CSV table of C-alpha atoms (C1' of nucleotides) and ligand atoms in Angstrom, one decimal:
chain,number,residue,atom,x,y,z
M,1,MET,CA,27.4,-24.2,22.6
M,2,ASP,CA,29.5,-22.8,25.2
M,3,SER,CA,28.0,-22.1,28.7
M,4,SER,CA,30.7,-20.8,30.5
M,5,GLU,CA,30.3,-17.2,29.8
M,6,LEU,CA,26.8,-17.5,31.2
M,7,LYS,CA,28.4,-19.4,34.3
M,8,ARG,CA,31.0,-17.1,34.9
M,9,ALA,CA,28.3,-14.3,34.8
M,10,GLY,CA,26.1,-15.9,37.5
M,11,LEU,CA,23.5,-16.9,35.2
M,12,LYS,CA,22.0,-20.6,34.9
M,13,ALA,CA,22.7,-22.2,31.4
M,14,THR,CA,19.5,-22.4,29.9
M,15,LEU,CA,18.7,-22.7,26.3
M,16,PRO,CA,17.0,-19.3,25.4
M,17,ARG,CA,20.1,-17.6,27.1
M,18,LEU,CA,22.5,-19.6,25.3
M,19,LYS,CA,20.6,-19.2,21.9
M,20,ILE,CA,20.8,-15.4,22.5
M,21,LEU,CA,24.1,-15.2,23.4
M,22,GLU,CA,25.3,-17.1,20.5
M,23,PHE,CA,23.3,-15.1,18.0
M,24,LEU,CA,24.4,-11.8,19.6
M,25,GLU,CA,28.2,-13.3,19.0
M,26,THR,CA,27.9,-14.6,15.4
M,27,SER,CA,25.4,-11.7,14.1
M,28,LYS,CA,27.0,-9.4,11.5
M,29,VAL,CA,25.0,-6.7,12.9
M,30,ARG,CA,26.2,-5.3,16.1
M,31,HIS,CA,23.3,-3.4,17.4
M,32,MET,CA,20.1,-4.8,17.8
M,33,SER,CA,16.7,-4.2,19.3
M,34,ALA,CA,14.8,-6.8,21.4
M,35,GLU,CA,12.5,-7.2,18.7
M,36,ASP,CA,15.3,-7.7,16.5
M,37,VAL,CA,16.9,-10.3,18.3
M,38,TYR,CA,13.5,-12.1,18.6
M,39,LYS,CA,12.5,-12.3,15.0
M,40,ALA,CA,16.0,-13.5,13.9
M,41,LEU,CA,15.7,-16.3,16.4
M,42,LEU,CA,12.2,-17.2,15.2
M,43,GLU,CA,13.5,-17.2,11.8
M,44,SER,CA,16.3,-19.7,12.5
M,45,GLY,CA,13.7,-22.1,14.0
M,46,GLU,CA,14.3,-21.2,17.5
M,47,GLU,CA,11.3,-21.5,20.1
M,48,VAL,CA,11.8,-18.4,22.3
M,49,GLY,CA,9.1,-15.9,23.8
M,50,LEU,CA,9.5,-12.5,23.5
M,51,ALA,CA,9.4,-11.7,27.1
M,52,THR,CA,12.4,-13.9,27.4
M,53,VAL,CA,14.3,-11.9,24.9
M,54,TYR,CA,13.6,-8.9,26.8
M,55,ARG,CA,14.4,-10.4,30.3
M,56,VAL,CA,17.6,-12.1,28.9
M,57,LEU,CA,19.0,-9.0,27.5
M,58,THR,CA,18.1,-6.9,30.6
M,59,GLN,CA,20.0,-9.8,32.7
M,60,PHE,CA,23.0,-9.7,30.3
M,61,GLU,CA,23.0,-5.8,30.5
M,62,ALA,CA,22.9,-6.2,34.6
M,63,ALA,CA,25.8,-9.1,34.4
M,64,GLY,CA,27.7,-6.7,31.9
M,65,LEU,CA,27.7,-8.9,29.0
M,66,VAL,CA,25.5,-6.5,26.9
M,67,VAL,CA,25.3,-2.5,26.7
M,68,ARG,CA,22.1,-1.0,26.3
M,69,HIS,CA,21.7,2.1,23.9
M,70,HIS,CA,18.8,4.5,23.7
M,71,PHE,CA,18.9,5.6,20.1
M,72,GLU,CA,16.1,7.7,18.8
M,73,GLY,CA,13.2,5.8,17.9
M,74,GLY,CA,11.9,4.5,20.9
M,75,GLN,CA,13.5,1.0,21.2
M,76,SER,CA,16.4,0.1,23.3
M,77,VAL,CA,19.3,-1.2,21.6
M,78,PHE,CA,21.9,-3.7,22.4
M,79,GLU,CA,25.4,-4.9,21.5
M,80,LEU,CA,27.8,-7.0,23.1
M,81,GLU,CA,30.1,-5.6,25.5
M,82,GLN,CA,33.4,-5.0,23.8
M,83,GLY,CA,35.5,-4.0,26.9
M,84,LYS,CA,35.9,-0.7,25.3
M,85,HIS,CA,33.6,2.3,25.8
M,86,HIS,CA,32.4,4.0,22.4
M,87,ASP,CA,29.9,6.4,21.2
M,88,HIS,CA,27.8,6.4,18.1
M,89,ILE,CA,27.2,8.4,14.9
M,90,LEU,CA,24.1,7.2,13.3
M,91,CYS,CA,22.5,8.0,9.7
M,92,VAL,CA,18.8,9.0,10.0
M,93,ARG,CA,18.2,8.2,6.5
M,94,CYS,CA,19.3,4.6,6.4
M,95,GLY,CA,19.9,3.7,10.2
M,96,ARG,CA,23.5,2.9,9.7
M,97,VAL,CA,25.4,3.0,12.9
M,98,ASP,CA,29.2,3.9,13.4
M,99,GLU,CA,31.0,3.9,16.3
M,100,PHE,CA,34.0,6.1,17.7
M,101,VAL,CA,36.0,6.9,20.4
M,102,ASP,CA,37.5,10.0,21.0
M,103,GLU,CA,39.5,10.9,24.3
M,104,THR,CA,39.3,14.7,24.1
M,105,ILE,CA,35.6,14.7,24.3
M,106,GLU,CA,35.8,11.8,27.1
M,107,GLU,CA,38.2,14.1,29.0
M,108,ARG,CA,35.9,17.5,28.6
M,109,GLN,CA,33.0,15.3,29.9
M,110,LYS,CA,34.9,14.4,32.8
M,111,LYS,CA,36.0,18.1,33.1
M,112,ILE,CA,32.4,19.4,33.0
M,113,ALA,CA,31.0,16.9,35.4
M,114,LYS,CA,33.7,18.1,38.0
M,115,GLU,CA,33.0,22.0,37.5
M,116,LYS,CA,29.2,21.4,37.7
M,117,GLY,CA,29.8,19.4,41.1
M,118,TYR,CA,28.7,15.9,39.9
M,119,ALA,CA,30.3,12.6,40.2
M,120,MET,CA,29.7,11.3,36.8
M,121,THR,CA,28.6,8.0,36.6
M,122,ASP,CA,27.9,7.5,32.8
M,123,HIS,CA,27.1,9.7,29.7
M,124,SER,CA,25.6,9.0,26.2
M,125,LEU,CA,26.6,10.7,23.1
M,126,TYR,CA,25.1,10.4,19.8
M,127,ILE,CA,25.6,12.1,16.6
M,128,TYR,CA,23.0,11.8,13.9
M,129,GLY,CA,23.7,12.8,10.3
M,130,VAL,CA,23.2,11.4,6.8
M,131,CYS,CA,25.7,8.8,5.7
M,132,GLY,CA,28.1,8.9,2.7
M,133,ASP,CA,26.2,6.4,0.8
M,134,CYS,CA,22.8,8.4,1.5
M,135,GLN,CA,24.3,11.4,0.6
M,136,LYS,CA,25.0,9.9,-3.0
M,137,ASN,CA,22.1,8.0,-3.4
M,138,GLY,CA,19.7,10.2,-1.8
L,1,MET,CA,-1.8,36.9,26.7
L,2,ASP,CA,0.3,37.5,23.7
L,3,SER,CA,-0.5,35.9,20.4
L,4,SER,CA,2.2,37.3,18.5
L,5,GLU,CA,4.8,34.5,19.2
L,6,LEU,CA,2.1,32.0,17.9
L,7,LYS,CA,1.3,33.9,14.9
L,8,ARG,CA,4.8,34.7,14.0
L,9,ALA,CA,5.4,30.7,14.1
L,10,GLY,CA,2.4,30.4,11.8
L,11,LEU,CA,0.1,28.9,14.3
L,12,LYS,CA,-3.3,30.3,15.2
L,13,ALA,CA,-3.9,31.6,18.6
L,14,THR,CA,-5.9,29.2,20.3
L,15,LEU,CA,-6.5,29.2,24.1
L,16,PRO,CA,-4.5,26.1,24.5
L,17,ARG,CA,-1.6,27.1,22.7
L,18,LEU,CA,-1.5,30.6,24.6
L,19,LYS,CA,-1.9,28.7,27.9
L,20,ILE,CA,1.0,26.3,27.3
L,21,LEU,CA,3.1,29.0,26.0
L,22,GLU,CA,2.7,31.0,28.7
L,23,PHE,CA,3.2,28.4,31.2
L,24,LEU,CA,6.5,27.1,29.4
L,25,GLU,CA,7.4,31.0,29.5
L,26,THR,CA,6.6,31.5,33.4
L,27,SER,CA,7.6,28.3,34.8
L,28,LYS,CA,10.7,28.0,36.9
L,29,VAL,CA,11.1,24.4,35.9
L,30,ARG,CA,13.0,24.6,32.2
L,31,HIS,CA,12.8,21.0,31.3
L,32,MET,CA,9.0,19.4,31.4
L,33,SER,CA,7.4,16.4,30.1
L,34,ALA,CA,3.9,16.7,28.5
L,35,GLU,CA,2.5,15.1,31.5
L,36,ASP,CA,4.1,17.8,33.8
L,37,VAL,CA,2.8,20.4,31.6
L,38,TYR,CA,-0.6,19.0,31.6
L,39,LYS,CA,-1.0,18.6,35.2
L,40,ALA,CA,0.6,22.2,35.8
L,41,LEU,CA,-2.2,23.5,33.6
L,42,LEU,CA,-5.0,21.3,35.3
L,43,GLU,CA,-3.9,22.4,39.1
L,44,SER,CA,-4.1,26.2,37.9
L,45,GLY,CA,-7.6,25.6,36.7
L,46,GLU,CA,-6.9,25.4,32.8
L,47,GLU,CA,-9.2,23.0,30.7
L,48,VAL,CA,-6.6,21.3,28.3
L,49,GLY,CA,-6.6,17.8,27.1
L,50,LEU,CA,-3.4,15.7,27.4
L,51,ALA,CA,-3.5,15.0,23.6
L,52,THR,CA,-3.7,18.5,23.0
L,53,VAL,CA,-0.5,19.2,25.0
L,54,TYR,CA,1.0,16.6,23.1
L,55,ARG,CA,0.0,17.9,19.7
L,56,VAL,CA,0.9,21.5,20.7
L,57,LEU,CA,4.3,20.6,22.3
L,58,THR,CA,5.1,18.7,18.9
L,59,GLN,CA,3.8,21.7,16.9
L,60,PHE,CA,6.1,24.1,18.9
L,61,GLU,CA,8.8,21.7,18.2
L,62,ALA,CA,8.3,21.6,14.7
L,63,ALA,CA,7.9,25.6,14.5
L,64,GLY,CA,11.3,26.1,16.6
L,65,LEU,CA,9.6,27.2,19.9
L,66,VAL,CA,10.5,24.3,21.8
L,67,VAL,CA,13.2,21.8,21.8
L,68,ARG,CA,12.8,18.4,22.7
L,69,HIS,CA,15.1,16.1,24.6
L,70,HIS,CA,15.2,12.4,25.5
L,71,PHE,CA,16.6,12.0,28.8
L,72,GLU,CA,16.4,8.6,30.0
L,73,GLY,CA,13.2,7.4,31.4
L,74,GLY,CA,11.1,7.2,28.6
L,75,GLN,CA,9.2,10.4,28.4
L,76,SER,CA,10.2,13.1,26.1
L,77,VAL,CA,11.4,16.3,27.7
L,78,PHE,CA,10.8,20.0,26.5
L,79,GLU,CA,12.1,23.1,26.9
L,80,LEU,CA,11.7,26.7,25.4
L,81,GLU,CA,14.0,27.5,22.9
L,82,GLN,CA,16.6,29.7,23.9
L,83,GLY,CA,18.6,30.6,20.5
L,84,LYS,CA,21.7,28.9,21.9
L,85,HIS,CA,22.2,25.2,21.6
L,86,HIS,CA,23.5,23.6,24.8
L,87,ASP,CA,23.7,19.9,26.3
L,88,HIS,CA,22.7,18.7,29.4
L,89,ILE,CA,24.2,17.0,32.8
L,90,LEU,CA,21.5,15.3,34.8
L,91,CYS,CA,21.7,13.8,38.3
L,92,VAL,CA,20.4,10.3,38.3
L,93,ARG,CA,19.5,10.4,42.1
L,94,CYS,CA,17.3,13.6,42.1
L,95,GLY,CA,16.7,14.4,38.6
L,96,ARG,CA,18.2,17.7,38.6
L,97,VAL,CA,19.3,19.1,35.1
L,98,ASP,CA,22.1,21.6,34.3
L,99,GLU,CA,22.9,23.0,31.0
L,100,PHE,CA,26.5,23.5,29.6
L,101,VAL,CA,28.2,24.4,26.5
L,102,ASP,CA,31.6,23.1,25.3
L,103,GLU,CA,33.2,24.4,22.2
L,104,THR,CA,35.8,21.7,22.2
L,105,ILE,CA,33.4,18.9,22.1
L,106,GLU,CA,31.1,20.8,19.2
L,107,GLU,CA,34.0,21.1,17.4
L,108,ARG,CA,35.4,17.4,18.0
L,109,GLN,CA,32.0,16.2,17.0
L,110,LYS,CA,32.2,18.1,13.7
L,111,LYS,CA,35.4,16.6,13.0
L,112,ILE,CA,34.0,13.0,13.8
L,113,ALA,CA,31.3,13.6,11.5
L,114,LYS,CA,33.3,14.6,8.6
L,115,GLU,CA,36.1,11.7,9.1
L,116,LYS,CA,33.3,9.2,9.0
L,117,GLY,CA,31.8,10.9,5.8
L,118,TYR,CA,28.5,11.8,7.6
L,119,ALA,CA,26.8,15.2,6.7
L,120,MET,CA,25.8,16.0,10.5
L,121,THR,CA,22.4,17.2,11.4
L,122,ASP,CA,22.2,16.8,15.0
L,123,HIS,CA,23.7,15.4,18.0
L,124,SER,CA,22.6,14.8,21.7
L,125,LEU,CA,24.9,14.7,24.6
L,126,TYR,CA,24.0,13.8,28.2
L,127,ILE,CA,26.1,13.4,31.1
L,128,TYR,CA,24.8,11.5,34.1
L,129,GLY,CA,26.2,11.5,37.6
L,130,VAL,CA,25.1,12.6,41.4
L,131,CYS,CA,24.9,16.0,41.9
L,132,GLY,CA,26.5,17.9,45.1
L,133,ASP,CA,23.5,18.0,46.9
L,134,CYS,CA,22.7,14.2,46.5
L,135,GLN,CA,26.8,13.4,47.2
L,136,LYS,CA,26.1,15.4,50.7
L,137,ASN,CA,22.7,14.1,51.5
L,138,GLY,CA,22.9,10.4,50.1
K,1,DA,C1',20.2,-42.1,36.4
K,2,DA,C1',16.3,-40.8,39.1
K,3,DT,C1',14.5,-36.6,42.4
K,4,DA,C1',13.1,-32.4,44.2
K,5,DA,C1',13.4,-27.9,45.1
K,6,DG,C1',14.1,-23.6,42.6
K,7,DA,C1',14.8,-20.9,39.0
K,8,DA,C1',13.5,-19.7,34.4
K,9,DT,C1',10.1,-19.7,30.6
K,10,DG,C1',6.3,-18.1,27.5
K,11,DA,C1',1.6,-16.5,26.5
K,12,DG,C1',-1.1,-13.1,27.4
K,13,DA,C1',-2.4,-9.4,30.4
K,14,DA,C1',-1.3,-5.1,31.7
K,15,DC,C1',1.2,-0.8,31.8
K,16,DT,C1',3.6,3.7,30.1
K,17,DC,C1',4.1,7.0,27.0
K,18,DT,C1',2.3,8.8,22.9
K,19,DT,C1',-0.5,9.4,18.6
K,20,DC,C1',-5.2,8.5,16.3
K,21,DT,C1',-10.1,9.3,15.3
K,22,DC,C1',-14.0,11.8,14.8
K,23,DA,C1',-18.0,14.7,16.7
K,24,DT,C1',-17.9,19.0,18.7
K,25,DT,C1',-16.0,23.9,19.6
K,26,DT,C1',-13.2,27.4,18.3
K,27,DT,C1',-10.6,30.6,15.2
K,28,DC,C1',-10.5,34.4,11.9
K,29,DG,C1',-11.0,36.5,7.4
K,30,DT,C1',-15.1,38.6,5.3
N,1,DA,C1',-22.1,38.2,12.8
N,2,DC,C1',-21.2,34.2,9.4
N,3,DG,C1',-19.0,30.4,7.9
N,4,DA,C1',-15.2,27.6,5.9
N,5,DA,C1',-11.3,25.5,7.9
N,6,DA,C1',-8.5,24.5,11.7
N,7,DA,C1',-8.4,23.0,16.7
N,8,DT,C1',-9.8,20.6,20.5
N,9,DG,C1',-10.9,16.7,23.9
N,10,DA,C1',-12.2,12.0,25.1
N,11,DG,C1',-11.2,8.2,24.5
N,12,DA,C1',-9.6,4.4,21.7
N,13,DA,C1',-5.5,2.6,19.7
N,14,DG,C1',-0.7,1.7,19.1
N,15,DA,C1',4.5,0.7,20.4
N,16,DG,C1',7.5,-0.8,23.3
N,17,DT,C1',8.2,-3.1,27.6
N,18,DT,C1',7.4,-5.3,31.8
N,19,DC,C1',4.5,-8.5,35.0
N,20,DT,C1',1.7,-12.6,36.2
N,21,DC,C1',1.3,-17.3,36.7
N,22,DA,C1',0.9,-22.0,35.4
N,23,DT,C1',4.1,-25.1,33.2
N,24,DT,C1',8.9,-26.6,32.0
N,25,DC,C1',13.7,-26.8,32.8
N,26,DT,C1',18.1,-26.8,35.4
N,27,DT,C1',21.1,-28.4,38.6
N,28,DA,C1',22.7,-30.2,43.0
N,29,DT,C1',21.9,-34.5,45.6
N,30,DT,C1',20.8,-39.0,45.9
F,201,MN,MN1,28.4,0.3,19.6
F,202,MN,MN1,18.1,22.7,28.6
F,203,ZN,ZN1,22.7,6.1,5.5
F,204,ZN,ZN1,20.7,15.3,42.6
DNA sequence: AATAAGAATGAGAACTCTTCTCATTTTCGT
DNA sequence: ACGAAAATGAGAAGAGTTCTCATTCTTATT
């Protein structure tokens, strides 16, 4: 276990934080709810409290290690920060999540904010639809 | 009170539904949570249950009379359907909401969905920032 | 390596938003 | 006006998340 990332983020290297970070880094699934992380850790025999998972993910977000999304469905979804901003397209049938970047959209958003007199701080764009697999099998 | 809109939507013209619809149509604020609607009706002396407000707004949404948004902050926000799709830019300081339409963004989204193999059903785009007033006074 | 001060954890309570349950009331076609 | 079917409202319940606080862990210092 590598505690340097946590140290760098100004967080003490506690076991729960290390476990959660390691899990996020090694999981094949990129986008996960707090509950997902909690259950996965339990199943792999780790002892962590759900409250701690929520707390740690929120701290990771504040430290810029993780990004939080508000997909439809009520739960917050987290993913490891990758340095590069991107948006999401989600399957309403199977929950699949794909990522994309579109510079034209990014530029247009800035333009709209300026026109409306806003100092833009952030934006969120979700496209919903039925993925290729679900179109075939559905 | 005009019950024709409700009838047209296939809903019985009950008092709560009429009151809620009338309120949505006459309110100066376009974007409101269920709680907002509930409180406003109480203050104007109407007797409605909160459960009914939630139920009715959900029915209005299903009937296409109303659109539901998921702004940050946890609550669903509703607005009367205007026929024309639009997106939103919100002030993170004062909660102000402005609307916009950008055909370029709309087109790009369709293109992205197609490229990714999705049959697009919907999308949501929120731009966050600090509005003009809040930049001056904040 | 032992110590001690402060920080973090975990169990469960609590909170917010929303939906459900079900007894009572209302609507509307006859 | 009558009665079947639908809608309402109060409160319970549910989902997701945060809070509380006694206990445990981390880390800087001896
Ligand atoms: Mn992503
Ligand atoms: Mn709007
Ligand atoms: Zn799918
Ligand atoms: Zn503002």
